[in-house]
Coordinates of C-alpha atoms and ligand atoms in Angstrom, one line a residue:
M1 CA 98.5 93.3 87.9
T2 CA 100.2 94.4 84.7
A3 CA 101.7 92.1 82.1
T4 CA 105.1 93.0 83.6
S5 CA 104.6 91.4 86.9
Q6 CA 104.7 87.7 87.8
T7 CA 104.5 86.5 84.2
W8 CA 108.2 87.2 83.5
P9 CA 110.4 85.5 82.6
D10 CA 108.7 83.2 80.1
A11 CA 109.4 79.5 79.9
R12 CA 112.7 80.1 78.1
G13 CA 113.9 82.5 80.8
R14 CA 113.3 85.6 78.7
F15 CA 112.3 89.0 79.9
G16 CA 111.0 90.4 76.6
P17 CA 114.1 90.0 74.4
Y18 CA 116.5 89.8 77.4
G19 CA 117.7 87.0 79.5
G20 CA 117.9 83.4 78.2
R21 CA 120.7 80.9 78.3
Y22 CA 123.9 81.6 76.3
V23 CA 126.2 79.0 77.7
P24 CA 128.4 76.2 76.4
E25 CA 126.6 72.9 75.7
T26 CA 128.2 71.3 78.8
L27 CA 126.3 73.7 81.1
M28 CA 122.8 73.2 79.6
A29 CA 122.2 70.0 81.6
P30 CA 123.2 71.5 85.0
L31 CA 121.1 74.6 84.3
E32 CA 118.1 72.4 83.5
E33 CA 118.7 70.4 86.6
L34 CA 118.8 73.6 88.7
E35 CA 115.7 74.9 87.1
R36 CA 113.7 71.7 87.9
A37 CA 115.1 71.6 91.4
Y38 CA 114.2 75.3 92.0
E39 CA 110.7 74.8 90.6
A40 CA 110.1 71.9 92.9
A41 CA 111.5 73.7 96.0
R42 CA 109.5 76.8 95.6
A43 CA 106.3 74.8 95.4
D44 CA 107.3 72.8 98.5
A45 CA 105.8 74.4 101.7
E46 CA 108.3 72.6 103.9
F47 CA 111.3 74.1 102.0
M48 CA 109.8 77.6 102.0
A49 CA 109.2 77.3 105.8
L50 CA 112.8 76.2 106.3
L51 CA 114.0 79.2 104.3
D52 CA 111.7 81.6 106.2
A53 CA 113.0 80.3 109.5
E54 CA 116.7 80.8 108.5
L55 CA 115.9 84.3 107.2
K56 CA 114.3 85.1 110.5
N57 CA 116.6 83.4 113.0
F58 CA 120.0 83.5 111.3
A59 CA 119.8 86.5 109.0
G60 CA 117.5 88.8 111.0
R61 CA 114.3 89.3 108.9
P62 CA 112.0 91.1 108.8
T63 CA 114.1 94.2 108.6
P64 CA 112.6 97.5 109.8
L65 CA 111.1 100.1 107.5
Q66 CA 112.3 103.2 109.3
F67 CA 110.7 106.6 108.8
A68 CA 113.8 108.9 108.3
S69 CA 112.2 111.8 110.1
R70 CA 115.3 114.0 110.3
L71 CA 116.3 113.4 106.7
T72 CA 112.7 114.2 105.6
E73 CA 112.8 117.4 107.6
H74 CA 116.2 118.3 106.2
L75 CA 115.2 117.8 102.6
G76 CA 111.8 119.5 103.1
G77 CA 109.8 117.4 100.6
A78 CA 108.5 113.8 100.4
R79 CA 108.3 111.5 103.4
I80 CA 111.4 109.2 103.3
Y81 CA 111.4 105.6 104.5
L82 CA 114.5 103.4 104.7
K83 CA 114.2 99.7 104.2
R84 CA 117.0 98.6 106.6
E85 CA 118.7 95.7 104.8
D86 CA 121.9 97.0 106.3
L87 CA 120.8 95.4 109.6
L88 CA 121.0 91.9 108.3
H89 CA 123.7 89.4 109.3
T90 CA 126.8 90.1 107.2
G91 CA 125.6 93.7 106.7
A92 CA 123.7 93.6 103.4
H93 CA 120.8 92.1 101.5
K94 CA 123.1 89.5 99.8
I95 CA 122.4 86.9 102.6
N96 CA 118.8 86.5 101.4
N97 CA 119.9 85.0 98.1
C98 CA 122.8 83.0 99.7
L99 CA 120.5 81.3 102.2
G100 CA 118.0 80.5 99.4
Q101 CA 120.5 79.0 97.1
G102 CA 122.4 77.3 100.0
L103 CA 119.3 75.5 101.1
L104 CA 118.5 74.6 97.5
A105 CA 122.0 73.1 97.2
V106 CA 121.4 71.0 100.3
R107 CA 118.0 69.8 98.9
M108 CA 119.8 68.9 95.6
G109 CA 122.3 66.8 97.6
K110 CA 125.2 69.0 96.6
K111 CA 127.9 69.0 99.3
R112 CA 130.1 71.8 97.8
I113 CA 129.4 75.4 96.9
I114 CA 131.5 77.6 94.6
A115 CA 131.2 81.3 94.1
E116 CA 133.1 84.1 92.5
T117 CA 133.6 87.5 94.1
G118 CA 135.0 90.9 93.2
A119 CA 135.0 93.1 96.3
G120 CA 134.5 90.0 98.5
Q121 CA 131.0 90.9 99.9
H122 CA 129.3 88.0 98.0
G123 CA 132.1 85.7 98.9
V124 CA 131.7 86.5 102.6
A125 CA 127.9 86.0 102.5
T126 CA 128.4 82.7 100.6
A127 CA 131.1 81.5 103.1
T128 CA 128.8 82.4 106.0
V129 CA 125.9 80.4 104.6
A130 CA 128.1 77.4 103.7
A131 CA 129.4 77.3 107.3
R132 CA 125.8 77.5 108.7
L133 CA 124.7 74.7 106.4
G134 CA 127.8 72.5 106.7
L135 CA 128.8 72.8 103.0
E136 CA 132.3 72.9 101.6
C137 CA 132.9 76.3 100.1
V138 CA 135.4 77.5 97.4
V139 CA 135.5 81.2 96.4
Y140 CA 137.3 82.4 93.3
M141 CA 138.8 85.8 93.4
G142 CA 141.2 87.7 91.2
T143 CA 144.6 88.2 92.8
E144 CA 144.4 91.9 92.2
D145 CA 141.0 92.0 94.1
M146 CA 142.5 89.8 96.9
E147 CA 145.2 92.4 97.4
R148 CA 142.6 95.2 97.5
Q149 CA 140.1 93.4 99.8
R150 CA 142.4 91.7 102.3
L151 CA 139.9 91.9 105.2
N152 CA 137.2 90.1 103.2
V153 CA 139.7 87.3 102.2
S154 CA 140.5 86.9 106.0
R155 CA 136.7 86.8 106.8
M156 CA 136.1 84.0 104.2
R157 CA 139.1 82.0 105.5
M158 CA 137.9 82.5 109.1
L159 CA 134.5 81.0 108.0
G160 CA 136.3 78.0 106.7
A161 CA 136.1 78.8 103.0
E162 CA 138.9 78.2 100.6
V163 CA 139.8 81.3 98.6
V164 CA 141.4 80.6 95.3
G165 CA 143.4 83.4 93.7
V166 CA 142.9 83.8 90.0
N167 CA 146.1 85.0 88.3
A168 CA 144.8 85.4 84.8
G169 CA 143.9 88.4 82.6
S170 CA 143.2 91.5 84.6
R171 CA 143.2 89.4 87.8
T172 CA 139.7 90.8 88.7
L173 CA 136.1 89.7 88.7
K174 CA 135.6 88.6 85.1
D175 CA 138.7 86.3 85.4
A176 CA 137.3 84.8 88.6
I177 CA 133.9 84.2 86.8
N178 CA 135.7 82.2 84.1
E179 CA 137.5 80.1 86.7
A180 CA 134.3 79.4 88.6
M181 CA 132.5 78.3 85.4
R182 CA 135.4 75.9 84.7
D183 CA 135.1 74.4 88.1
W184 CA 131.3 74.0 87.8
V185 CA 131.6 72.2 84.5
T186 CA 134.1 69.8 86.0
N187 CA 132.4 69.2 89.3
V188 CA 128.8 69.7 88.6
R189 CA 127.6 66.4 90.2
T190 CA 128.7 67.5 93.6
T191 CA 128.7 71.3 93.3
H192 CA 126.3 74.2 93.2
Y193 CA 127.4 77.5 91.7
L194 CA 126.0 80.2 94.0
L195 CA 125.6 83.2 91.8
G196 CA 125.4 86.6 93.6
S197 CA 123.0 88.8 91.6
V198 CA 120.2 88.7 89.1
L199 CA 122.7 87.8 86.3
G200 CA 123.8 84.7 84.5
A201 CA 121.8 82.2 82.5
H202 CA 118.2 81.1 83.3
P203 CA 117.1 80.3 85.9
Y204 CA 119.5 82.5 87.9
P205 CA 117.9 85.9 87.3
R206 CA 114.5 84.7 88.2
M207 CA 115.6 82.6 91.2
V208 CA 117.8 85.3 92.7
R209 CA 114.9 87.8 92.2
D210 CA 112.5 85.5 94.0
F211 CA 114.9 85.0 96.9
H212 CA 115.1 88.8 97.4
A213 CA 111.4 89.5 96.8
C214 CA 110.9 89.3 100.6
I215 CA 112.3 92.9 100.7
G216 CA 109.4 94.4 98.8
R217 CA 106.8 92.0 100.3
E218 CA 107.8 93.2 103.8
A219 CA 108.1 96.9 102.7
R220 CA 104.6 96.8 101.2
A221 CA 103.0 95.5 104.4
Q222 CA 105.0 97.8 106.5
I223 CA 104.1 101.0 104.6
L224 CA 100.5 100.0 104.5
A225 CA 100.6 99.6 108.3
A226 CA 102.4 102.9 108.8
E227 CA 100.8 105.2 106.2
K228 CA 97.6 103.3 105.1
R229 CA 98.6 103.6 101.5
L230 CA 101.2 102.6 98.9
P231 CA 104.4 104.6 98.4
D232 CA 104.7 107.0 95.4
T233 CA 108.3 106.2 94.6
L234 CA 110.8 103.4 95.2
V235 CA 114.5 104.0 94.9
A236 CA 117.4 101.5 94.9
C237 CA 120.9 101.2 93.6
V238 CA 121.6 98.9 90.8
G239 CA 124.8 96.8 90.4
G240 CA 123.6 93.5 89.0
G241 CA 120.2 94.6 90.2
S242 CA 119.3 92.2 92.9
N243 CA 118.4 94.5 95.8
A244 CA 116.5 96.8 93.4
I245 CA 114.4 94.1 91.9
G246 CA 113.9 92.6 95.4
L247 CA 112.3 95.9 96.4
F248 CA 110.4 96.6 93.2
Y249 CA 109.0 93.1 92.4
D250 CA 105.9 93.1 94.7
F251 CA 104.9 96.6 93.4
L252 CA 105.3 96.0 89.7
G253 CA 101.5 95.6 89.3
D254 CA 100.8 98.9 91.0
A255 CA 100.8 101.5 88.2
S256 CA 100.9 104.4 90.7
V257 CA 104.2 103.3 92.2
K258 CA 107.2 104.8 90.4
M259 CA 110.5 102.9 90.4
V260 CA 113.9 104.4 90.1
G261 CA 117.2 102.4 89.8
V262 CA 120.4 104.3 90.4
E263 CA 123.6 103.2 88.7
A264 CA 127.2 104.2 89.3
G265 CA 127.9 107.5 87.5
G266 CA 131.6 107.2 88.5
R267 CA 133.7 110.2 87.5
G268 CA 132.2 111.0 84.0
T269 CA 130.0 110.0 81.2
G270 CA 132.7 108.7 78.9
L271 CA 133.3 104.9 78.4
G272 CA 135.5 103.6 81.1
E273 CA 134.5 106.3 83.6
H274 CA 131.3 104.9 84.9
A275 CA 129.2 101.7 85.2
A276 CA 125.8 103.1 84.0
R277 CA 124.2 100.6 81.6
L278 CA 120.7 101.8 81.6
A279 CA 121.1 105.6 82.3
F280 CA 122.0 106.4 78.7
Q281 CA 119.2 109.0 78.7
A282 CA 121.4 110.9 81.1
G283 CA 124.2 110.8 78.6
F284 CA 126.3 107.9 79.8
S285 CA 127.9 106.2 76.8
G286 CA 128.8 102.7 75.7
A287 CA 125.9 100.5 76.7
R288 CA 124.3 98.3 74.0
P289 CA 122.5 94.9 74.0
G290 CA 124.9 92.0 74.3
V291 CA 125.8 88.8 76.0
L292 CA 127.9 88.5 79.2
Q293 CA 128.1 85.7 81.7
G294 CA 125.4 83.6 80.0
T295 CA 122.6 86.2 79.6
Y296 CA 121.5 88.8 77.0
S297 CA 121.2 92.2 78.5
C298 CA 122.6 95.7 78.3
V299 CA 126.4 95.6 78.4
L300 CA 129.0 98.3 78.4
Q301 CA 131.2 97.6 75.4
T302 CA 133.7 99.2 73.0
P303 CA 132.5 100.0 69.5
D304 CA 133.9 96.6 68.3
G305 CA 132.0 94.7 71.0
Q306 CA 134.8 94.1 73.6
I307 CA 133.6 94.3 77.2
A308 CA 134.5 97.8 78.4
A309 CA 136.4 98.8 81.5
T310 CA 134.2 100.4 84.2
H311 CA 134.8 102.6 87.2
S312 CA 132.9 103.3 90.4
V313 CA 134.0 104.2 93.9
S314 CA 131.7 101.5 95.0
A315 CA 132.8 97.9 94.1
G316 CA 129.3 96.5 94.3
L317 CA 128.1 98.7 91.4
D318 CA 131.2 98.3 89.3
Y319 CA 130.1 95.8 86.7
P320 CA 129.7 96.1 82.9
A321 CA 126.3 94.3 82.6
V322 CA 123.0 94.6 84.4
G323 CA 120.3 92.0 85.1
P324 CA 118.1 91.2 82.1
E325 CA 114.9 92.1 83.9
H326 CA 116.1 95.6 84.5
A327 CA 116.9 96.0 80.8
W328 CA 113.3 94.9 80.1
L329 CA 111.8 97.2 82.8
A330 CA 113.8 100.1 81.3
E331 CA 112.7 99.4 77.7
Q332 CA 109.1 99.3 78.8
G333 CA 109.5 102.5 80.8
R334 CA 108.2 100.7 83.9
A335 CA 111.2 101.7 85.8
E336 CA 113.5 104.7 85.3
Y337 CA 117.3 104.5 85.6
T338 CA 119.6 107.3 86.6
A339 CA 123.2 107.5 87.8
A340 CA 124.9 109.1 90.8
S341 CA 128.6 110.2 90.6
D342 CA 131.3 109.0 93.1
E343 CA 131.3 112.4 94.6
A344 CA 127.5 112.6 95.0
A345 CA 127.5 109.2 96.7
I346 CA 130.2 110.1 99.1
D347 CA 128.4 113.3 100.0
A348 CA 125.2 111.4 100.5
A349 CA 126.9 108.9 102.8
R350 CA 128.1 111.7 105.0
T351 CA 124.6 113.3 105.1
L352 CA 122.9 110.1 106.2
A353 CA 125.6 109.4 108.8
R354 CA 125.2 112.9 110.3
I355 CA 121.5 113.3 110.0
E356 CA 120.2 109.8 110.7
G357 CA 123.1 108.1 112.5
I358 CA 123.5 105.5 109.8
I359 CA 126.7 104.9 107.8
P360 CA 125.5 103.4 104.5
A361 CA 127.4 101.2 102.1
L362 CA 128.7 103.2 99.2
E363 CA 126.4 101.3 96.9
S364 CA 123.3 102.3 98.9
A365 CA 124.7 105.9 99.1
H366 CA 124.1 106.1 95.3
A367 CA 120.4 105.6 95.9
L368 CA 120.5 108.2 98.6
A369 CA 122.1 110.7 96.3
E370 CA 119.1 110.4 94.0
I371 CA 116.7 110.9 97.0
I372 CA 118.6 114.1 97.9
L373 CA 117.8 115.4 94.4
R374 CA 114.3 114.1 94.2
A375 CA 112.7 114.4 97.6
P376 CA 112.8 118.2 97.8
K377 CA 110.9 118.5 94.5
M378 CA 108.1 116.2 95.8
R379 CA 105.1 117.2 97.8
R380 CA 105.1 116.7 101.6
E381 CA 102.4 114.1 101.5
E382 CA 104.2 112.0 99.0
I383 CA 106.1 108.9 100.2
I384 CA 109.5 107.5 99.0
I385 CA 110.9 104.1 100.1
M386 CA 114.6 103.7 99.7
N387 CA 116.4 100.4 99.9
L388 CA 119.3 100.8 102.3
S389 CA 121.0 97.7 100.8
G390 CA 124.0 97.6 103.2
R391 CA 126.1 99.1 105.9
G392 CA 129.2 101.2 105.4
D393 CA 131.7 99.5 107.7
K394 CA 133.4 97.9 104.7
D395 CA 133.8 101.3 103.0
M396 CA 135.4 103.2 105.9
E397 CA 138.9 103.1 104.4
I398 CA 137.5 105.0 101.3
L399 CA 135.2 107.2 103.3
S400 CA 137.9 108.2 105.7
K401 CA 139.9 109.8 102.9
Y402 CA 137.1 112.3 102.4
L403 CA 136.7 113.4 106.1
Ligands
PLP1 C1 126.6 93.8 96.2 C2 125.9 95.0 96.7 C3 125.1 95.8 95.9 C4 124.9 95.6 94.4 O1 124.3 94.4 94.0 P1 122.8 94.3 93.5 O2 122.8 92.9 92.9 O3 122.7 95.4 92.4 O4 121.9 94.5 94.6 C5 124.4 96.9 96.4 N1 124.5 97.2 97.7 C6 125.2 96.5 98.6 C7 125.3 96.9 100.0 C8 126.0 95.4 98.1 O5 126.7 94.7 99.0

């Protein structure tokens, strides 16, 4: 076990210099209440058994670790395994965290859940869990995003959630975040704020990581059963970073296991053309340490410190900040971060569809683009595990333009 694993964050919610709690005074008490409740819940065997049962019977865990035999043969290098999070209920890993926080809200006696969503995937997973647990659900969404993601708005409403359009600023995700924060401050006694990635103030980055750590725990047991040894390399896409840290976490203590996070390279390396916060070694510009949404991490910003515009073909990767634990893993060199372009991701999605019969989410296709570069350079006895974080049904409108 290295110092990296298990011991982070520290008591103040810090991953090295990153993380922490940068929020208005009014949010300190609710965050402390949440931290205490989470600590008690994770030590409670009954709560953990309830969560495991929901993950199994409602969400569909454990997910398979599939040997991608045809892709392996096609690329002619390392043996490639896919962790099939795309097979979960609602089509992606997000349900792991939503179930964890939903059950925690019930345990805390909160009857109402709020969330913010950009593309709508987190909103749908949250609305799904709220329905399953009998909680009221309000999802904030920029009106521009609502227009672009009409199907997900309908899904949330079908599930009984109230979708509140936010008509301020750029009418997208960051405006929805502000509105959700305002709601939480006002209604904190009855309401849990269900955050969707390893972002936000402490304890969110740690708690969300823990709820996704089942991915790596399962993958570890599955690869040991299949190959009798640990993998050489793990690859996952990084938006906020929850599916990646979920896969990486159980392997952090294994020095022989390389970890690669893949960000959105968009359509170029200039500021505004990508969403690569940690891949600056690959030439992507604009990321510096800074505070966004309550946490200190790597943030894409203009020279005078304004949050920069970002671009990615994949909505789930299109965010100016990254989870603080990833900033720390990058700084220590424990994980490596690269980026895949829009074009490479779309090509990769087509490859997986035709060779393995799986249409991946565009987010996951970024990880696959890295595998396509990397696997042929590896030896045939080496092993790669890729987190296939979600399915591509939601992206068919975009993908069909390239057929
Ligand atoms: C939301 C999403 C992501 C990005 O979020 P992370 O927190 O970085 O995991 C990746 N893949 C899929 C399929 C998603 O829906």
